[in-house]
mmCIF file of C-alpha atoms in Angstrom:
data_model
loop_
_atom_site.group_PDB
_atom_site.id
_atom_site.type_symbol
_atom_site.label_atom_id
_atom_site.label_comp_id
_atom_site.label_asym_id
_atom_site.label_seq_id
_atom_site.Cartn_x
_atom_site.Cartn_y
_atom_site.Cartn_z
ATOM 1 C CA GLY A 24 1.245 17.857 -22.977
ATOM 2 C CA ARG A 25 -1.857 16.127 -22.241
ATOM 3 C CA GLN A 26 -2.266 12.739 -21.456
ATOM 4 C CA MET A 27 -4.903 10.090 -21.569
ATOM 5 C CA VAL A 28 -5.917 7.329 -19.361
ATOM 6 C CA THR A 29 -7.963 4.692 -19.887
ATOM 7 C CA VAL A 30 -10.068 2.535 -17.871
ATOM 8 C CA ASP A 31 -10.279 -1.519 -18.387
ATOM 9 C CA THR A 32 -11.880 -1.484 -15.612
ATOM 10 C CA THR A 33 -15.504 -0.381 -14.292
ATOM 11 C CA ILE A 34 -16.132 -1.633 -9.974
ATOM 12 C CA MET A 35 -20.019 -1.333 -9.523
ATOM 13 C CA ALA A 36 -21.538 -2.711 -6.006
ATOM 14 C CA ARG A 37 -25.499 -3.333 -6.464
ATOM 15 C CA GLU A 38 -28.355 -5.220 -4.259
ATOM 16 C CA ASN A 39 -31.730 -5.801 -4.735
ATOM 17 C CA ARG A 40 -33.535 -4.890 -1.394
ATOM 18 C CA SER A 41 -36.788 -5.764 -2.696
ATOM 19 C CA GLN A 42 -37.642 -8.395 -0.079
ATOM 20 C CA LEU A 43 -35.272 -6.776 2.365
ATOM 21 C CA ASN A 44 -37.981 -4.080 2.587
ATOM 22 C CA GLU A 45 -40.340 -6.423 3.859
ATOM 23 C CA LEU A 46 -38.455 -8.247 6.536
ATOM 24 C CA GLN A 47 -36.998 -4.500 7.153
ATOM 25 C CA THR A 48 -38.589 -4.081 11.272
ATOM 26 C CA ASP A 49 -35.867 -3.068 13.909
ATOM 27 C CA PHE A 50 -33.155 -1.783 11.024
ATOM 28 C CA ASN A 51 -31.938 0.215 8.515
ATOM 29 C CA ALA A 52 -30.962 -2.162 5.688
ATOM 30 C CA ARG A 53 -29.864 0.660 3.187
ATOM 31 C CA GLN A 54 -27.699 1.689 5.623
ATOM 32 C CA GLU A 55 -26.185 -1.545 6.580
ATOM 33 C CA LEU A 56 -25.844 -2.432 2.779
ATOM 34 C CA ALA A 57 -24.062 0.241 2.424
ATOM 35 C CA GLN A 58 -21.692 1.041 5.349
ATOM 36 C CA ASP A 59 -20.742 -3.445 3.938
ATOM 37 C CA GLN A 60 -20.243 -2.329 0.521
ATOM 38 C CA GLY A 61 -18.067 0.834 1.316
ATOM 39 C CA LYS A 62 -15.711 -1.289 3.692
ATOM 40 C CA GLU A 63 -15.290 -4.033 0.780
ATOM 41 C CA LEU A 64 -14.922 -1.031 -1.509
ATOM 42 C CA ALA A 65 -12.050 0.737 0.501
ATOM 43 C CA LYS A 66 -10.487 -2.818 1.177
ATOM 44 C CA LEU A 67 -10.463 -3.513 -2.573
ATOM 45 C CA PHE A 68 -8.964 0.033 -3.415
ATOM 46 C CA ASP A 69 -6.389 -0.062 -0.868
ATOM 47 C CA THR A 70 -4.623 -3.284 -1.519
ATOM 48 C CA THR A 71 -5.345 -2.598 -5.211
ATOM 49 C CA MET A 72 -3.040 0.967 -4.348
ATOM 50 C CA LEU A 73 -0.289 -0.860 -3.036
ATOM 51 C CA SER A 74 -0.553 -4.171 -5.794
ATOM 52 C CA VAL A 75 0.246 -1.084 -8.437
ATOM 53 C CA ALA A 76 2.646 0.179 -5.652
ATOM 54 C CA LEU A 77 4.926 -2.945 -5.379
ATOM 55 C CA LYS A 78 4.781 -3.376 -9.046
ATOM 56 C CA GLY A 79 6.701 -0.399 -9.937
ATOM 57 C CA ALA A 80 9.050 -1.075 -6.639
ATOM 58 C CA LEU A 81 10.303 -4.073 -8.466
ATOM 59 C CA SER A 82 10.429 -2.679 -12.177
ATOM 60 C CA ALA A 83 12.394 -1.715 -14.606
ATOM 61 C CA ALA A 84 13.293 1.846 -15.651
ATOM 62 C CA PRO A 85 11.022 2.234 -18.521
ATOM 63 C CA ALA A 86 12.680 2.659 -21.942
ATOM 64 C CA ASP A 87 11.718 4.963 -24.858
ATOM 65 C CA PRO A 88 13.153 4.316 -28.341
ATOM 66 C CA SER A 89 13.182 7.803 -28.557
ATOM 67 C CA PHE A 90 15.595 8.498 -25.652
ATOM 68 C CA GLY A 91 17.296 5.220 -25.501
ATOM 69 C CA THR A 92 17.579 3.203 -22.214
ATOM 70 C CA GLY A 93 17.782 5.899 -19.510
ATOM 71 C CA GLY A 94 13.918 5.839 -18.907
ATOM 72 C CA TYR A 95 12.396 8.550 -20.814
ATOM 73 C CA ASN A 96 15.887 11.293 -20.592
ATOM 74 C CA GLY A 97 16.039 9.815 -16.691
ATOM 75 C CA ALA A 98 12.501 11.374 -15.867
ATOM 76 C CA PHE A 99 11.358 7.713 -14.868
ATOM 77 C CA GLY A 100 14.072 5.120 -13.105
ATOM 78 C CA ALA A 101 13.780 2.085 -11.474
ATOM 79 C CA GLY A 102 12.213 0.904 -8.192
ATOM 80 C CA HIS A 103 14.141 0.627 -5.725
ATOM 81 C CA ASP A 104 14.167 -2.894 -4.329
ATOM 82 C CA ILE A 105 16.373 -4.243 -1.192
ATOM 83 C CA THR A 106 16.115 -7.863 -0.370
ATOM 84 C CA LEU A 107 17.018 -9.333 3.441
ATOM 85 C CA GLY A 108 19.573 -11.759 3.371
ATOM 86 C CA THR A 109 17.467 -14.967 4.905
ATOM 87 C CA VAL A 110 14.202 -15.798 5.308
ATOM 88 C CA GLY A 111 13.665 -15.297 9.311
ATOM 89 C CA ASP A 112 15.270 -11.448 8.967
ATOM 90 C CA GLU A 113 12.307 -9.738 8.875
ATOM 91 C CA ASP A 114 11.549 -11.353 11.930
ATOM 92 C CA ASP A 115 14.748 -9.499 13.617
ATOM 93 C CA PRO A 116 14.061 -5.825 14.473
ATOM 94 C CA ASP A 117 17.650 -4.825 13.842
ATOM 95 C CA LEU A 118 18.059 -6.523 10.106
ATOM 96 C CA LEU A 119 14.906 -5.035 9.134
ATOM 97 C CA TYR A 120 15.034 -1.974 10.152
ATOM 98 C CA LYS A 121 18.676 -2.164 8.468
ATOM 99 C CA GLY A 122 16.292 -3.156 5.024
ATOM 100 C CA ILE A 123 14.153 -0.381 5.388
ATOM 101 C CA GLU A 124 17.132 2.505 5.696
ATOM 102 C CA SER A 125 18.893 0.962 3.569
ATOM 103 C CA ALA A 126 15.324 1.817 0.736
ATOM 104 C CA ILE A 127 15.002 4.888 1.916
ATOM 105 C CA ILE A 128 18.969 5.993 1.644
ATOM 106 C CA SER A 129 18.948 4.784 -1.778
ATOM 107 C CA MET A 130 16.172 7.082 -2.579
ATOM 108 C CA GLN A 131 17.127 9.819 -1.090
ATOM 109 C CA GLU A 132 20.557 9.642 -3.556
ATOM 110 C CA LYS A 133 18.271 9.955 -6.530
ATOM 111 C CA ASP A 134 17.248 13.283 -4.994
ATOM 112 C CA ILE A 135 13.694 11.552 -4.147
ATOM 113 C CA ASP A 136 12.374 13.626 -0.612
ATOM 114 C CA THR A 137 11.669 10.751 1.657
ATOM 115 C CA GLU A 138 10.397 12.974 3.838
ATOM 116 C CA GLU A 139 6.720 13.161 2.156
ATOM 117 C CA ALA A 140 6.648 9.034 1.569
ATOM 118 C CA VAL A 141 4.803 6.611 3.913
ATOM 119 C CA ILE A 142 5.889 3.249 4.567
ATOM 120 C CA PHE A 143 3.547 0.945 5.183
ATOM 121 C CA VAL A 144 4.276 -2.721 6.735
ATOM 122 C CA ARG A 145 2.271 -5.447 8.174
ATOM 123 C CA PRO A 146 1.202 -5.840 12.129
ATOM 124 C CA SER A 147 3.885 -8.974 12.441
ATOM 125 C CA GLN A 148 6.667 -6.325 11.029
ATOM 126 C CA TYR A 149 5.318 -3.042 12.801
ATOM 127 C CA ALA A 150 5.489 -5.405 16.039
ATOM 128 C CA THR A 151 8.882 -6.118 15.247
ATOM 129 C CA LEU A 152 10.097 -2.696 14.428
ATOM 130 C CA LEU A 153 8.156 -1.559 17.776
ATOM 131 C CA ASN A 154 11.077 -3.624 19.186
ATOM 132 C CA HIS A 155 13.813 -1.832 17.892
ATOM 133 C CA ASP A 156 15.008 0.059 20.738
ATOM 134 C CA LYS A 157 16.311 3.229 18.662
ATOM 135 C CA LEU A 158 12.883 3.907 17.286
ATOM 136 C CA VAL A 159 10.913 4.255 21.199
ATOM 137 C CA ASP A 160 13.690 4.628 23.354
ATOM 138 C CA LYS A 161 13.880 8.721 24.781
ATOM 139 C CA ASP A 162 17.807 8.652 24.226
ATOM 140 C CA PHE A 163 17.489 7.886 20.696
ATOM 141 C CA SER A 164 13.877 9.422 19.736
ATOM 142 C CA THR A 165 12.403 11.591 21.475
ATOM 143 C CA GLY A 166 8.467 11.375 21.107
ATOM 144 C CA ASN A 167 8.932 8.978 18.076
ATOM 145 C CA GLY A 168 7.002 6.308 19.794
ATOM 146 C CA ASP A 169 5.660 4.429 23.498
ATOM 147 C CA PHE A 170 6.319 0.899 23.644
ATOM 148 C CA ALA A 171 3.599 0.201 26.018
ATOM 149 C CA SER A 172 0.996 1.578 23.916
ATOM 150 C CA GLY A 173 2.489 -0.346 21.015
ATOM 151 C CA THR A 174 2.812 2.342 18.854
ATOM 152 C CA PHE A 175 5.838 4.678 17.202
ATOM 153 C CA SER A 176 5.752 7.086 14.195
ATOM 154 C CA SER A 177 8.716 7.042 11.885
ATOM 155 C CA VAL A 178 11.904 4.828 11.004
ATOM 156 C CA PHE A 179 14.771 7.364 9.315
ATOM 157 C CA GLY A 180 12.169 10.207 8.722
ATOM 158 C CA ALA A 181 9.420 8.278 6.591
ATOM 159 C CA MET A 182 6.383 7.930 8.405
ATOM 160 C CA VAL A 183 5.384 4.039 9.300
ATOM 161 C CA GLN A 184 1.564 2.541 8.535
ATOM 162 C CA MET A 185 0.916 -0.391 9.894
ATOM 163 C CA THR A 186 -2.129 -1.997 7.458
ATOM 164 C CA ASN A 187 -3.202 -5.349 6.840
ATOM 165 C CA ARG A 188 -4.073 -4.418 3.352
ATOM 166 C CA MET A 189 -0.597 -5.701 1.860
ATOM 167 C CA PRO A 190 -0.705 -7.943 -0.955
ATOM 168 C CA ASN A 191 -0.815 -11.501 -0.595
ATOM 169 C CA GLN A 192 -0.788 -14.664 -3.552
ATOM 170 C CA GLY A 193 -3.533 -14.752 -5.629
ATOM 171 C CA ALA A 194 -5.616 -13.586 -8.238
ATOM 172 C CA SER A 195 -7.519 -9.779 -8.219
ATOM 173 C CA LEU A 196 -10.942 -9.522 -8.779
ATOM 174 C CA LEU A 197 -9.820 -6.474 -11.266
ATOM 175 C CA SER A 198 -7.658 -8.543 -13.055
ATOM 176 C CA GLY A 199 -8.780 -9.995 -16.698
ATOM 177 C CA ALA A 200 -7.702 -10.189 -20.136
ATOM 178 C CA GLN A 201 -7.948 -6.680 -20.780
ATOM 179 C CA ASN A 202 -5.443 -5.994 -18.830
ATOM 180 C CA SER A 203 -2.893 -9.296 -19.046
ATOM 181 C CA ASN A 204 -3.902 -9.954 -15.262
ATOM 182 C CA PHE A 205 -1.726 -7.316 -13.952
ATOM 183 C CA TYR A 206 -3.690 -7.411 -10.432
ATOM 184 C CA ASP A 207 -2.872 -10.662 -9.745
ATOM 185 C CA ILE A 208 0.329 -11.682 -7.112
ATOM 186 C CA SER A 209 3.194 -13.876 -7.634
ATOM 187 C CA SER A 210 4.643 -15.405 -4.620
ATOM 188 C CA ALA A 211 7.643 -13.540 -5.380
ATOM 189 C CA GLU A 212 6.212 -10.509 -4.799
ATOM 190 C CA ALA A 213 4.148 -11.249 -1.900
ATOM 191 C CA LYS A 214 7.467 -11.962 -0.291
ATOM 192 C CA ASN A 215 7.010 -7.920 0.776
ATOM 193 C CA VAL A 216 7.220 -7.189 4.119
ATOM 194 C CA ALA A 217 7.525 -3.409 3.804
ATOM 195 C CA LEU A 218 6.250 -0.640 1.135
ATOM 196 C CA ILE A 219 7.824 2.420 0.881
ATOM 197 C CA LEU A 220 5.213 5.171 -1.276
ATOM 198 C CA HIS A 221 5.807 8.248 -2.236
ATOM 199 C CA PRO A 222 2.706 10.426 -2.195
ATOM 200 C CA ASP A 223 3.525 11.282 -5.949
ATOM 201 C CA SER A 224 3.744 7.710 -6.565
ATOM 202 C CA LEU A 225 1.006 6.774 -7.975
ATOM 203 C CA LEU A 226 -2.091 8.558 -10.549
ATOM 204 C CA VAL A 227 -5.525 7.602 -9.514
ATOM 205 C CA GLY A 228 -8.705 8.859 -10.952
ATOM 206 C CA GLU A 229 -12.262 8.875 -10.251
ATOM 207 C CA THR A 230 -14.693 8.915 -12.871
ATOM 208 C CA ILE A 231 -18.522 8.738 -10.507
ATOM 209 C CA PRO A 232 -18.254 8.709 -7.223
ATOM 210 C CA VAL A 233 -19.859 6.189 -5.061
ATOM 211 C CA SER A 234 -23.476 6.586 -4.087
ATOM 212 C CA SER A 235 -26.377 5.133 -2.389
#
């Protein structure tokens, strides 16, 4: 059936260009402002999507009185949270790989298609995984990466994406009383070093596209 999605926060970007028009001589002010605002909006979008995905990964299965505690008759399960043993394990190639591998296996055992999933990691963890021999050694992985160029493509069959948009602790511009500060990131949530996301994990809607 149909479901209704309510927008609790609207994002707007605007500039007053009356004085800029008078000073404009050798550059296109409208273009520069539009590009800068576009970059900031894109960064906010990326960070927000990863923040929501992180909260989902740390959530328990939703309960519905009609079906008991099974999470809507098993249609929606809990997230898959793998905790490394000690601080600093995220900098060990073998231990970090093992943690990601465990998370993917946990998803596969729940009949989740991980071949379409993407593993998001911070640049530091990407560099850590790059030092895992089996990911770039041609004896173990054919065409998966090259250490000299600082690139590799997948871990346990899931694509890896390096990003500096991973959520950090702090308040979000989108948080407020209307959403109970949902988008804020706690210190515990900010400890996340890798996030595995399936394309169907999030519902994203757009009401009015960005224009200039």
